[in-house]
PDB file of C-alpha atoms and ligand atoms in Angstrom:
ATOM      1  CA  UNK A   1     -12.239  -4.280  29.820  1.00  0.00           C
ATOM      2  CA  UNK A   2      -9.985  -3.625  26.808  1.00  0.00           C
ATOM      3  CA  UNK A   3      -7.211  -2.036  28.282  1.00  0.00           C
ATOM      4  CA  UNK A   4      -4.257  -4.448  27.715  1.00  0.00           C
ATOM      5  CA  UNK A   5      -0.865  -3.575  29.781  1.00  0.00           C
ATOM      6  CA  UNK A   6       1.846  -2.470  27.321  1.00  0.00           C
ATOM      7  CA  UNK A   7       4.053  -5.053  28.794  1.00  0.00           C
ATOM      8  CA  UNK A   8       1.594  -7.936  27.795  1.00  0.00           C
ATOM      9  CA  UNK A   9       1.370  -6.789  24.459  1.00  0.00           C
ATOM     10  CA  UNK A  10       2.842  -8.051  21.317  1.00  0.00           C
ATOM     11  CA  UNK A  11       3.193  -4.247  20.301  1.00  0.00           C
ATOM     12  CA  UNK A  12       2.285  -0.957  21.782  1.00  0.00           C
ATOM     13  CA  UNK A  13       2.668   2.736  21.072  1.00  0.00           C
ATOM     14  CA  UNK A  14       3.160   4.992  23.944  1.00  0.00           C
ATOM     15  CA  UNK A  15       2.384   8.764  23.123  1.00  0.00           C
ATOM     16  CA  UNK A  16       3.900   8.339  19.510  1.00  0.00           C
ATOM     17  CA  UNK A  17       3.948  11.215  17.056  1.00  0.00           C
ATOM     18  CA  UNK A  18       5.399  10.801  13.658  1.00  0.00           C
ATOM     19  CA  UNK A  19       5.790  13.759  11.261  1.00  0.00           C
ATOM     20  CA  UNK A  20       6.442  13.971   7.535  1.00  0.00           C
ATOM     21  CA  UNK A  21       7.561  17.679   6.530  1.00  0.00           C
ATOM     22  CA  UNK A  22       6.366  19.018   9.845  1.00  0.00           C
ATOM     23  CA  UNK A  23       2.917  17.506   9.109  1.00  0.00           C
ATOM     24  CA  UNK A  24       1.624  14.883  11.787  1.00  0.00           C
ATOM     25  CA  UNK A  25       0.844  11.741  10.365  1.00  0.00           C
ATOM     26  CA  UNK A  26       0.372  10.251  14.044  1.00  0.00           C
ATOM     27  CA  UNK A  27      -0.389  12.550  16.657  1.00  0.00           C
ATOM     28  CA  UNK A  28       0.299  11.260  20.467  1.00  0.00           C
ATOM     29  CA  UNK A  29      -1.043   7.881  19.499  1.00  0.00           C
ATOM     30  CA  UNK A  30      -1.062   5.357  22.414  1.00  0.00           C
ATOM     31  CA  UNK A  31      -2.311   1.955  21.912  1.00  0.00           C
ATOM     32  CA  UNK A  32      -1.670  -1.662  23.005  1.00  0.00           C
ATOM     33  CA  UNK A  33      -1.949  -4.910  20.844  1.00  0.00           C
ATOM     34  CA  UNK A  34      -2.634  -8.104  22.658  1.00  0.00           C
ATOM     35  CA  UNK A  35      -0.950 -11.385  21.646  1.00  0.00           C
ATOM     36  CA  UNK A  36      -3.291 -13.965  19.761  1.00  0.00           C
ATOM     37  CA  UNK A  37      -5.906 -11.171  19.089  1.00  0.00           C
ATOM     38  CA  UNK A  38      -7.038  -9.653  15.816  1.00  0.00           C
ATOM     39  CA  UNK A  39      -7.048  -5.912  15.919  1.00  0.00           C
ATOM     40  CA  UNK A  40      -8.237  -3.483  13.462  1.00  0.00           C
ATOM     41  CA  UNK A  41      -7.180   0.084  12.537  1.00  0.00           C
ATOM     42  CA  UNK A  42      -9.849   1.927  10.816  1.00  0.00           C
ATOM     43  CA  UNK A  43     -10.362   5.424   9.654  1.00  0.00           C
ATOM     44  CA  UNK A  44     -10.482   7.597   6.479  1.00  0.00           C
ATOM     45  CA  UNK A  45      -7.682   7.760   3.730  1.00  0.00           C
ATOM     46  CA  UNK A  46      -4.700   9.703   5.350  1.00  0.00           C
ATOM     47  CA  UNK A  47      -5.611   9.230   8.860  1.00  0.00           C
ATOM     48  CA  UNK A  48      -2.457   7.507   9.715  1.00  0.00           C
ATOM     49  CA  UNK A  49      -3.095   3.711   9.606  1.00  0.00           C
ATOM     50  CA  UNK A  50      -0.421   2.911   7.215  1.00  0.00           C
ATOM     51  CA  UNK A  51       2.105   4.793   9.103  1.00  0.00           C
ATOM     52  CA  UNK A  52       1.185   3.252  12.286  1.00  0.00           C
ATOM     53  CA  UNK A  53       1.810  -0.170  10.757  1.00  0.00           C
ATOM     54  CA  UNK A  54       5.385   1.021   9.500  1.00  0.00           C
ATOM     55  CA  UNK A  55       6.194   2.379  12.750  1.00  0.00           C
ATOM     56  CA  UNK A  56       5.916  -1.175  14.531  1.00  0.00           C
ATOM     57  CA  UNK A  57       8.638  -2.611  12.399  1.00  0.00           C
ATOM     58  CA  UNK A  58      10.796   0.660  12.164  1.00  0.00           C
ATOM     59  CA  UNK A  59      10.035   1.551   8.536  1.00  0.00           C
ATOM     60  CA  UNK A  60       9.225   5.025  10.331  1.00  0.00           C
ATOM     61  CA  UNK A  61      10.708   6.357  13.372  1.00  0.00           C
ATOM     62  CA  UNK A  62       8.771   8.600  15.982  1.00  0.00           C
ATOM     63  CA  UNK A  63       9.886  12.004  16.661  1.00  0.00           C
ATOM     64  CA  UNK A  64       8.523  11.662  20.143  1.00  0.00           C
ATOM     65  CA  UNK A  65       7.227   8.834  22.291  1.00  0.00           C
ATOM     66  CA  UNK A  66       7.846   5.167  22.249  1.00  0.00           C
ATOM     67  CA  UNK A  67       7.229   1.855  20.157  1.00  0.00           C
ATOM     68  CA  UNK A  68       7.205  -1.225  22.412  1.00  0.00           C
ATOM     69  CA  UNK A  69       7.848  -4.644  20.998  1.00  0.00           C
ATOM     70  CA  UNK A  70       7.306  -7.395  23.445  1.00  0.00           C
ATOM     71  CA  UNK A  71       7.358  -4.933  26.186  1.00  0.00           C
ATOM     72  CA  UNK A  72      10.702  -3.398  25.061  1.00  0.00           C
ATOM     73  CA  UNK A  73      11.313  -0.298  23.340  1.00  0.00           C
ATOM     74  CA  UNK A  74      12.168  -0.824  19.509  1.00  0.00           C
ATOM     75  CA  UNK A  75      16.040  -0.513  18.944  1.00  0.00           C
ATOM     76  CA  UNK A  76      17.476  -0.079  15.565  1.00  0.00           C
ATOM     77  CA  UNK A  77      19.829  -3.052  16.118  1.00  0.00           C
ATOM     78  CA  UNK A  78      17.061  -5.332  16.791  1.00  0.00           C
ATOM     79  CA  UNK A  79      15.012  -4.801  13.713  1.00  0.00           C
ATOM     80  CA  UNK A  80      16.047  -7.783  11.659  1.00  0.00           C
ATOM     81  CA  UNK A  81      15.237  -9.647  14.325  1.00  0.00           C
ATOM     82  CA  UNK A  82      11.930  -8.128  15.029  1.00  0.00           C
ATOM     83  CA  UNK A  83      11.077  -8.281  11.585  1.00  0.00           C
ATOM     84  CA  UNK A  84      11.705 -12.088  11.139  1.00  0.00           C
ATOM     85  CA  UNK A  85       8.943 -12.389  13.729  1.00  0.00           C
ATOM     86  CA  UNK A  86       6.469 -10.228  11.832  1.00  0.00           C
ATOM     87  CA  UNK A  87       4.539 -11.005   8.303  1.00  0.00           C
ATOM     88  CA  UNK A  88       3.753  -7.912   6.677  1.00  0.00           C
ATOM     89  CA  UNK A  89       1.382  -7.708   3.690  1.00  0.00           C
ATOM     90  CA  UNK A  90       1.520  -4.034   2.273  1.00  0.00           C
ATOM     91  CA  UNK A  91      -1.250  -2.093   0.756  1.00  0.00           C
ATOM     92  CA  UNK A  92      -1.744  -3.848  -2.811  1.00  0.00           C
ATOM     93  CA  UNK A  93       0.150  -6.769  -1.817  1.00  0.00           C
ATOM     94  CA  UNK A  94       3.417  -6.011  -3.131  1.00  0.00           C
ATOM     95  CA  UNK A  95       4.424  -9.036  -5.011  1.00  0.00           C
ATOM     96  CA  UNK A  96       7.291  -9.138  -7.329  1.00  0.00           C
ATOM     97  CA  UNK A  97       5.810  -9.370 -10.892  1.00  0.00           C
ATOM     98  CA  UNK A  98       9.117 -10.564 -12.385  1.00  0.00           C
ATOM     99  CA  UNK A  99       8.999 -13.781 -10.088  1.00  0.00           C
ATOM    100  CA  UNK A 100       6.607 -16.780  -9.857  1.00  0.00           C
ATOM    101  CA  UNK A 101       4.427 -17.387  -6.884  1.00  0.00           C
ATOM    102  CA  UNK A 102       6.926 -19.732  -5.587  1.00  0.00           C
ATOM    103  CA  UNK A 103       9.794 -17.178  -6.381  1.00  0.00           C
ATOM    104  CA  UNK A 104       7.745 -14.714  -4.363  1.00  0.00           C
ATOM    105  CA  UNK A 105       7.233 -17.173  -1.402  1.00  0.00           C
ATOM    106  CA  UNK A 106      11.078 -18.398  -1.683  1.00  0.00           C
ATOM    107  CA  UNK A 107      12.664 -14.808  -1.164  1.00  0.00           C
ATOM    108  CA  UNK A 108      12.785 -14.486   2.460  1.00  0.00           C
ATOM    109  CA  UNK A 109      13.435 -18.243   3.141  1.00  0.00           C
ATOM    110  CA  UNK A 110      16.073 -18.546   0.656  1.00  0.00           C
ATOM    111  CA  UNK A 111      17.754 -15.495   2.067  1.00  0.00           C
ATOM    112  CA  UNK A 112      18.000 -17.247   5.451  1.00  0.00           C
ATOM    113  CA  UNK A 113      19.243 -20.460   4.019  1.00  0.00           C
ATOM    114  CA  UNK A 114      16.455 -22.801   3.429  1.00  0.00           C
ATOM    115  CA  UNK A 115      16.906 -25.132   0.864  1.00  0.00           C
ATOM    116  CA  UNK A 116      14.554 -25.584  -2.469  1.00  0.00           C
ATOM    117  CA  UNK A 117      12.769 -28.663  -0.921  1.00  0.00           C
ATOM    118  CA  UNK A 118      12.197 -27.091   2.431  1.00  0.00           C
ATOM    119  CA  UNK A 119      10.875 -23.917   0.566  1.00  0.00           C
ATOM    120  CA  UNK A 120       8.585 -26.013  -1.658  1.00  0.00           C
ATOM    121  CA  UNK A 121       7.170 -28.040   1.422  1.00  0.00           C
ATOM    122  CA  UNK A 122       6.263 -24.822   3.340  1.00  0.00           C
ATOM    123  CA  UNK A 123       4.795 -23.500  -0.071  1.00  0.00           C
ATOM    124  CA  UNK A 124       2.290 -26.651  -0.402  1.00  0.00           C
ATOM    125  CA  UNK A 125       1.407 -26.545   3.129  1.00  0.00           C
ATOM    126  CA  UNK A 126       0.437 -22.797   2.941  1.00  0.00           C
ATOM    127  CA  UNK A 127      -1.169 -23.282  -0.398  1.00  0.00           C
ATOM    128  CA  UNK A 128      -3.522 -25.914   1.318  1.00  0.00           C
ATOM    129  CA  UNK A 129      -4.202 -23.285   4.076  1.00  0.00           C
ATOM    130  CA  UNK A 130      -4.956 -20.646   1.830  1.00  0.00           C
ATOM    131  CA  UNK A 131      -6.952 -22.479  -0.611  1.00  0.00           C
ATOM    132  CA  UNK A 132      -4.715 -21.916  -3.488  1.00  0.00           C
ATOM    133  CA  UNK A 133      -4.408 -24.518  -6.142  1.00  0.00           C
ATOM    134  CA  UNK A 134      -0.745 -25.960  -6.007  1.00  0.00           C
ATOM    135  CA  UNK A 135      -0.529 -25.676  -9.870  1.00  0.00           C
ATOM    136  CA  UNK A 136      -0.590 -22.003  -9.352  1.00  0.00           C
ATOM    137  CA  UNK A 137       2.727 -21.926  -7.640  1.00  0.00           C
ATOM    138  CA  UNK A 138       4.465 -21.574 -10.955  1.00  0.00           C
ATOM    139  CA  UNK A 139       2.384 -18.719 -12.465  1.00  0.00           C
ATOM    140  CA  UNK A 140       3.396 -15.047 -12.627  1.00  0.00           C
ATOM    141  CA  UNK A 141       1.456 -12.438 -10.402  1.00  0.00           C
ATOM    142  CA  UNK A 142      -0.088 -11.301 -13.525  1.00  0.00           C
ATOM    143  CA  UNK A 143      -1.584 -14.486 -14.315  1.00  0.00           C
ATOM    144  CA  UNK A 144      -3.662 -14.503 -11.247  1.00  0.00           C
ATOM    145  CA  UNK A 145      -6.818 -13.270 -10.095  1.00  0.00           C
ATOM    146  CA  UNK A 146      -7.054 -10.326  -7.560  1.00  0.00           C
ATOM    147  CA  UNK A 147      -8.150 -12.728  -4.925  1.00  0.00           C
ATOM    148  CA  UNK A 148      -5.583 -15.104  -5.700  1.00  0.00           C
ATOM    149  CA  UNK A 149      -2.952 -12.459  -5.355  1.00  0.00           C
ATOM    150  CA  UNK A 150      -4.026 -11.587  -2.178  1.00  0.00           C
ATOM    151  CA  UNK A 151      -4.046 -15.317  -1.098  1.00  0.00           C
ATOM    152  CA  UNK A 152      -0.152 -15.474  -2.151  1.00  0.00           C
ATOM    153  CA  UNK A 153       0.387 -12.064  -0.383  1.00  0.00           C
ATOM    154  CA  UNK A 154      -0.723 -13.494   2.939  1.00  0.00           C
ATOM    155  CA  UNK A 155       1.152 -16.893   2.020  1.00  0.00           C
ATOM    156  CA  UNK A 156       4.276 -15.090   1.725  1.00  0.00           C
ATOM    157  CA  UNK A 157       3.755 -13.388   5.022  1.00  0.00           C
ATOM    158  CA  UNK A 158       3.468 -16.541   6.682  1.00  0.00           C
ATOM    159  CA  UNK A 159       6.274 -18.418   5.198  1.00  0.00           C
ATOM    160  CA  UNK A 160       8.387 -18.019   8.454  1.00  0.00           C
ATOM    161  CA  UNK A 161       5.421 -18.853  10.551  1.00  0.00           C
ATOM    162  CA  UNK A 162       5.748 -15.439  12.200  1.00  0.00           C
ATOM    163  CA  UNK A 163       3.860 -14.838  15.715  1.00  0.00           C
ATOM    164  CA  UNK A 164       2.524 -11.199  14.326  1.00  0.00           C
ATOM    165  CA  UNK A 165       0.591 -10.471  11.043  1.00  0.00           C
ATOM    166  CA  UNK A 166       0.574  -6.742   9.958  1.00  0.00           C
ATOM    167  CA  UNK A 167      -1.996  -6.615   7.023  1.00  0.00           C
ATOM    168  CA  UNK A 168      -2.554  -3.253   5.396  1.00  0.00           C
ATOM    169  CA  UNK A 169      -5.948  -3.275   3.773  1.00  0.00           C
ATOM    170  CA  UNK A 170      -5.528  -6.902   2.388  1.00  0.00           C
ATOM    171  CA  UNK A 171      -8.939  -6.882   1.000  1.00  0.00           C
ATOM    172  CA  UNK A 172      -9.232  -3.433  -0.313  1.00  0.00           C
ATOM    173  CA  UNK A 173      -8.603  -3.914  -4.038  1.00  0.00           C
ATOM    174  CA  UNK A 174     -11.120  -6.959  -4.513  1.00  0.00           C
ATOM    175  CA  UNK A 175     -14.602  -6.691  -5.831  1.00  0.00           C
ATOM    176  CA  UNK A 176     -17.380  -7.386  -3.136  1.00  0.00           C
ATOM    177  CA  UNK A 177     -18.287 -10.887  -3.808  1.00  0.00           C
ATOM    178  CA  UNK A 178     -14.576 -12.013  -3.736  1.00  0.00           C
ATOM    179  CA  UNK A 179     -14.036 -10.098  -0.751  1.00  0.00           C
ATOM    180  CA  UNK A 180     -16.604 -11.473   1.040  1.00  0.00           C
ATOM    181  CA  UNK A 181     -15.594 -15.067   0.619  1.00  0.00           C
ATOM    182  CA  UNK A 182     -11.827 -14.046   1.551  1.00  0.00           C
ATOM    183  CA  UNK A 183     -13.082 -12.379   4.699  1.00  0.00           C
ATOM    184  CA  UNK A 184     -14.621 -15.721   5.847  1.00  0.00           C
ATOM    185  CA  UNK A 185     -11.513 -17.661   5.014  1.00  0.00           C
ATOM    186  CA  UNK A 186      -9.224 -15.166   6.590  1.00  0.00           C
ATOM    187  CA  UNK A 187     -11.099 -15.099   9.867  1.00  0.00           C
ATOM    188  CA  UNK A 188     -11.086 -18.921   9.985  1.00  0.00           C
ATOM    189  CA  UNK A 189      -7.172 -18.747   9.104  1.00  0.00           C
ATOM    190  CA  UNK A 190      -6.477 -16.250  11.946  1.00  0.00           C
ATOM    191  CA  UNK A 191      -8.560 -18.135  14.484  1.00  0.00           C
ATOM    192  CA  UNK A 192      -6.841 -21.496  13.538  1.00  0.00           C
ATOM    193  CA  UNK A 193      -3.133 -20.143  13.581  1.00  0.00           C
ATOM    194  CA  UNK A 194      -3.773 -18.004  16.790  1.00  0.00           C
ATOM    195  CA  UNK A 195      -1.567 -15.403  15.275  1.00  0.00           C
ATOM    196  CA  UNK A 196      -1.571 -11.727  16.514  1.00  0.00           C
ATOM    197  CA  UNK A 197      -3.124  -9.743  13.758  1.00  0.00           C
ATOM    198  CA  UNK A 198      -3.219  -6.058  13.335  1.00  0.00           C
ATOM    199  CA  UNK A 199      -5.180  -5.179  10.113  1.00  0.00           C
ATOM    200  CA  UNK A 200      -6.039  -2.051   8.374  1.00  0.00           C
ATOM    201  CA  UNK A 201      -9.325  -1.558   6.671  1.00  0.00           C
ATOM    202  CA  UNK A 202     -11.365   1.626   5.845  1.00  0.00           C
ATOM    203  CA  UNK A 203     -14.515  -0.339   6.144  1.00  0.00           C
ATOM    204  CA  UNK A 204     -16.282  -0.534   9.404  1.00  0.00           C
ATOM    205  CA  UNK A 205     -18.435  -3.543   8.626  1.00  0.00           C
ATOM    206  CA  UNK A 206     -15.216  -5.326   7.747  1.00  0.00           C
ATOM    207  CA  UNK A 207     -13.509  -4.157  10.826  1.00  0.00           C
ATOM    208  CA  UNK A 208     -16.670  -5.260  13.074  1.00  0.00           C
ATOM    209  CA  UNK A 209     -16.425  -8.811  11.206  1.00  0.00           C
ATOM    210  CA  UNK A 210     -12.944  -9.239  11.947  1.00  0.00           C
ATOM    211  CA  UNK A 211     -12.207  -7.873  15.430  1.00  0.00           C
ATOM    212  CA  UNK A 212     -13.458  -7.245  18.902  1.00  0.00           C
ATOM    213  CA  UNK A 213     -10.509  -4.852  19.336  1.00  0.00           C
ATOM    214  CA  UNK A 214     -11.064  -1.640  16.993  1.00  0.00           C
ATOM    215  CA  UNK A 215      -9.072   1.422  16.724  1.00  0.00           C
ATOM    216  CA  UNK A 216     -10.547   4.416  15.026  1.00  0.00           C
ATOM    217  CA  UNK A 217      -8.298   6.899  13.786  1.00  0.00           C
ATOM    218  CA  UNK A 218      -8.675  10.331  12.523  1.00  0.00           C
ATOM    219  CA  UNK A 219      -6.037  12.870  11.342  1.00  0.00           C
ATOM    220  CA  UNK A 220      -3.261  10.952  13.086  1.00  0.00           C
ATOM    221  CA  UNK A 221      -5.299  10.577  16.274  1.00  0.00           C
ATOM    222  CA  UNK A 222      -6.783   7.623  17.981  1.00  0.00           C
ATOM    223  CA  UNK A 223     -10.120   8.525  18.427  1.00  0.00           C
ATOM    224  CA  UNK A 224     -11.577   5.469  20.192  1.00  0.00           C
ATOM    225  CA  UNK A 225     -10.162   2.200  21.031  1.00  0.00           C
ATOM    226  CA  UNK A 226     -11.988  -0.883  22.104  1.00  0.00           C
ATOM    227  CA  UNK A 227     -14.977  -3.077  21.410  1.00  0.00           C
ATOM    228  CA  UNK A 228     -17.626  -2.518  18.689  1.00  0.00           C
ATOM    229  CA  UNK A 229     -20.314  -2.816  21.694  1.00  0.00           C
ATOM    230  CA  UNK A 230     -18.160   0.102  23.499  1.00  0.00           C
ATOM    231  CA  UNK A 231     -18.385   2.162  20.359  1.00  0.00           C
ATOM    232  CA  UNK A 232     -22.093   1.782  20.050  1.00  0.00           C
ATOM    233  CA  UNK A 233     -22.936   2.036  23.791  1.00  0.00           C
ATOM    234  CA  UNK A 234     -20.459   4.903  24.538  1.00  0.00           C
ATOM    235  CA  UNK A 235     -19.061   6.631  21.321  1.00  0.00           C
ATOM    236  CA  UNK A 236     -16.233   8.771  22.116  1.00  0.00           C
ATOM    237  CA  UNK A 237     -17.599  11.866  20.177  1.00  0.00           C
ATOM    238  CA  UNK A 238     -19.752  12.675  16.986  1.00  0.00           C
ATOM    239  CA  UNK A 239     -17.045  11.628  14.730  1.00  0.00           C
ATOM    240  CA  UNK A 240     -17.459   8.351  16.001  1.00  0.00           C
ATOM    241  CA  UNK A 241     -21.358   8.407  15.858  1.00  0.00           C
ATOM    242  CA  UNK A 242     -21.084   9.439  12.228  1.00  0.00           C
ATOM    243  CA  UNK A 243     -18.626   6.796  11.536  1.00  0.00           C
ATOM    244  CA  UNK A 244     -21.043   3.924  12.758  1.00  0.00           C
ATOM    245  CA  UNK A 245     -24.030   5.515  11.259  1.00  0.00           C
ATOM    246  CA  UNK A 246     -22.172   5.653   7.949  1.00  0.00           C
ATOM    247  CA  UNK A 247     -21.782   1.962   7.798  1.00  0.00           C
ATOM    248  CA  UNK A 248     -24.597  -0.422   7.596  1.00  0.00           C
ATOM    249  CA  UNK A 249     -24.869  -3.949   8.455  1.00  0.00           C
ATOM    250  CA  UNK A 250     -23.065  -4.016  11.564  1.00  0.00           C
ATOM    251  CA  UNK A 251     -24.231  -6.701  14.340  1.00  0.00           C
ATOM    252  CA  UNK A 252     -26.191  -4.936  17.104  1.00  0.00           C
ATOM    253  CA  UNK A 253     -26.619  -1.603  15.149  1.00  0.00           C
ATOM    254  CA  UNK A 254     -26.123   0.067  11.812  1.00  0.00           C
ATOM    255  CA  UNK A 255     -29.255   1.038   9.851  1.00  0.00           C
TER     256      UNK A 255
HETATM  257  P1  ADP B 301      -3.605   6.020   5.738  1.00  0.00           P
HETATM  258  O1  ADP B 301      -2.781   4.665   5.674  1.00  0.00           O
HETATM  259  O2  ADP B 301      -4.646   5.904   7.024  1.00  0.00           O
HETATM  260  O3  ADP B 301      -4.302   6.276   4.622  1.00  0.00           O
HETATM  261  P2  ADP B 301      -1.115   7.085   6.040  1.00  0.00           P
HETATM  262  O4  ADP B 301      -0.615   6.526   7.013  1.00  0.00           O
HETATM  263  O5  ADP B 301      -0.604   6.541   4.604  1.00  0.00           O
HETATM  264  O6  ADP B 301      -2.534   6.921   6.053  1.00  0.00           O
HETATM  265  O7  ADP B 301      -0.794   8.579   5.891  1.00  0.00           O
HETATM  266  C1  ADP B 301      -0.998   9.565   6.898  1.00  0.00           C
HETATM  267  C2  ADP B 301      -0.429  11.049   6.493  1.00  0.00           C
HETATM  268  O8  ADP B 301       0.820  11.008   6.400  1.00  0.00           O
HETATM  269  C3  ADP B 301      -1.253  11.450   5.157  1.00  0.00           C
HETATM  270  O9  ADP B 301      -1.268  12.905   5.221  1.00  0.00           O
HETATM  271  C4  ADP B 301       0.143  11.232   4.223  1.00  0.00           C
HETATM  272  O10 ADP B 301      -0.126  11.980   3.137  1.00  0.00           O
HETATM  273  C5  ADP B 301       1.350  11.460   5.053  1.00  0.00           C
HETATM  274  N1  ADP B 301       2.524  10.544   4.628  1.00  0.00           N
HETATM  275  C6  ADP B 301       2.513   9.165   4.986  1.00  0.00           C
HETATM  276  N2  ADP B 301       3.802   8.842   4.284  1.00  0.00           N
HETATM  277  C7  ADP B 301       4.521   9.797   3.986  1.00  0.00           C
HETATM  278  C8  ADP B 301       5.697   9.916   3.295  1.00  0.00           C
HETATM  279  N3  ADP B 301       6.467   9.017   3.270  1.00  0.00           N
HETATM  280  N4  ADP B 301       5.923  11.261   2.931  1.00  0.00           N
HETATM  281  C9  ADP B 301       5.192  12.206   3.253  1.00  0.00           C
HETATM  282  N5  ADP B 301       3.791  12.247   3.907  1.00  0.00           N
HETATM  283  C10 ADP B 301       3.619  10.913   4.235  1.00  0.00           C
HETATM  284 MG1   MG B 302      -2.905   3.381   4.050  1.00  0.00          MG
END
């Protein structure tokens, strides 16, 4: 079954509550993310998905409960090291508009002392992986299409070859056709690289496409956590049923 032990996981939350001005963005959430697997957080806007990702790398801190990284409680003094092992793509991609694609890709590696040719070599390697034409490395983000910008955001997250990727609605801003194509490519890339991927979407069909580990959230709570088949066979409550019914084109179910 889908109950990975916290100690075997890349990351885990144990009863984590996180509040903003007294409002619970996460409410006693417990979940474990298995190494090498793609897990997808789904839920409507405001359900706590982005907050959950931010907690994993210490951008937010729980008021109670534990965040575990490689089975150990996350410590503030270990954050730089943890963040080096995590590639993070924020909602909207977060590219710096005043830097070229290569400039964006180079930021972190240069900070760590890579020389220019090492950066360029890695950038070219990732351009090939992400099917981005090498000629685009000298462009500015505003000179790229939405799909190309998302490829660059993913490449930037992969520069240091981190074992874990956190992707916050990486395809959310794209039109359906581009989105469809990128879904196929991303799934292929995740499979090829064997990364631990924790991805956010609010689209159930997209979630089902990417993962066999789904985490459905509502108002800061984890409502159900498991495989799509478990959701379909034994939905935890009416909210899960409604959520499944509201999304068509699901394998083995949906309208
Ligand atoms: P999601 O990513 O699922 O849309 P978020 O994790 O961004 O949800 O937000 C969960 C809840 O926490 C929302 O009610 C949101 O308004 C609130 N929230 C998130 N970040 C902050 C913040 N920095 N300050 C105040 N409230 C916040
Ligand atoms: Mg969000």
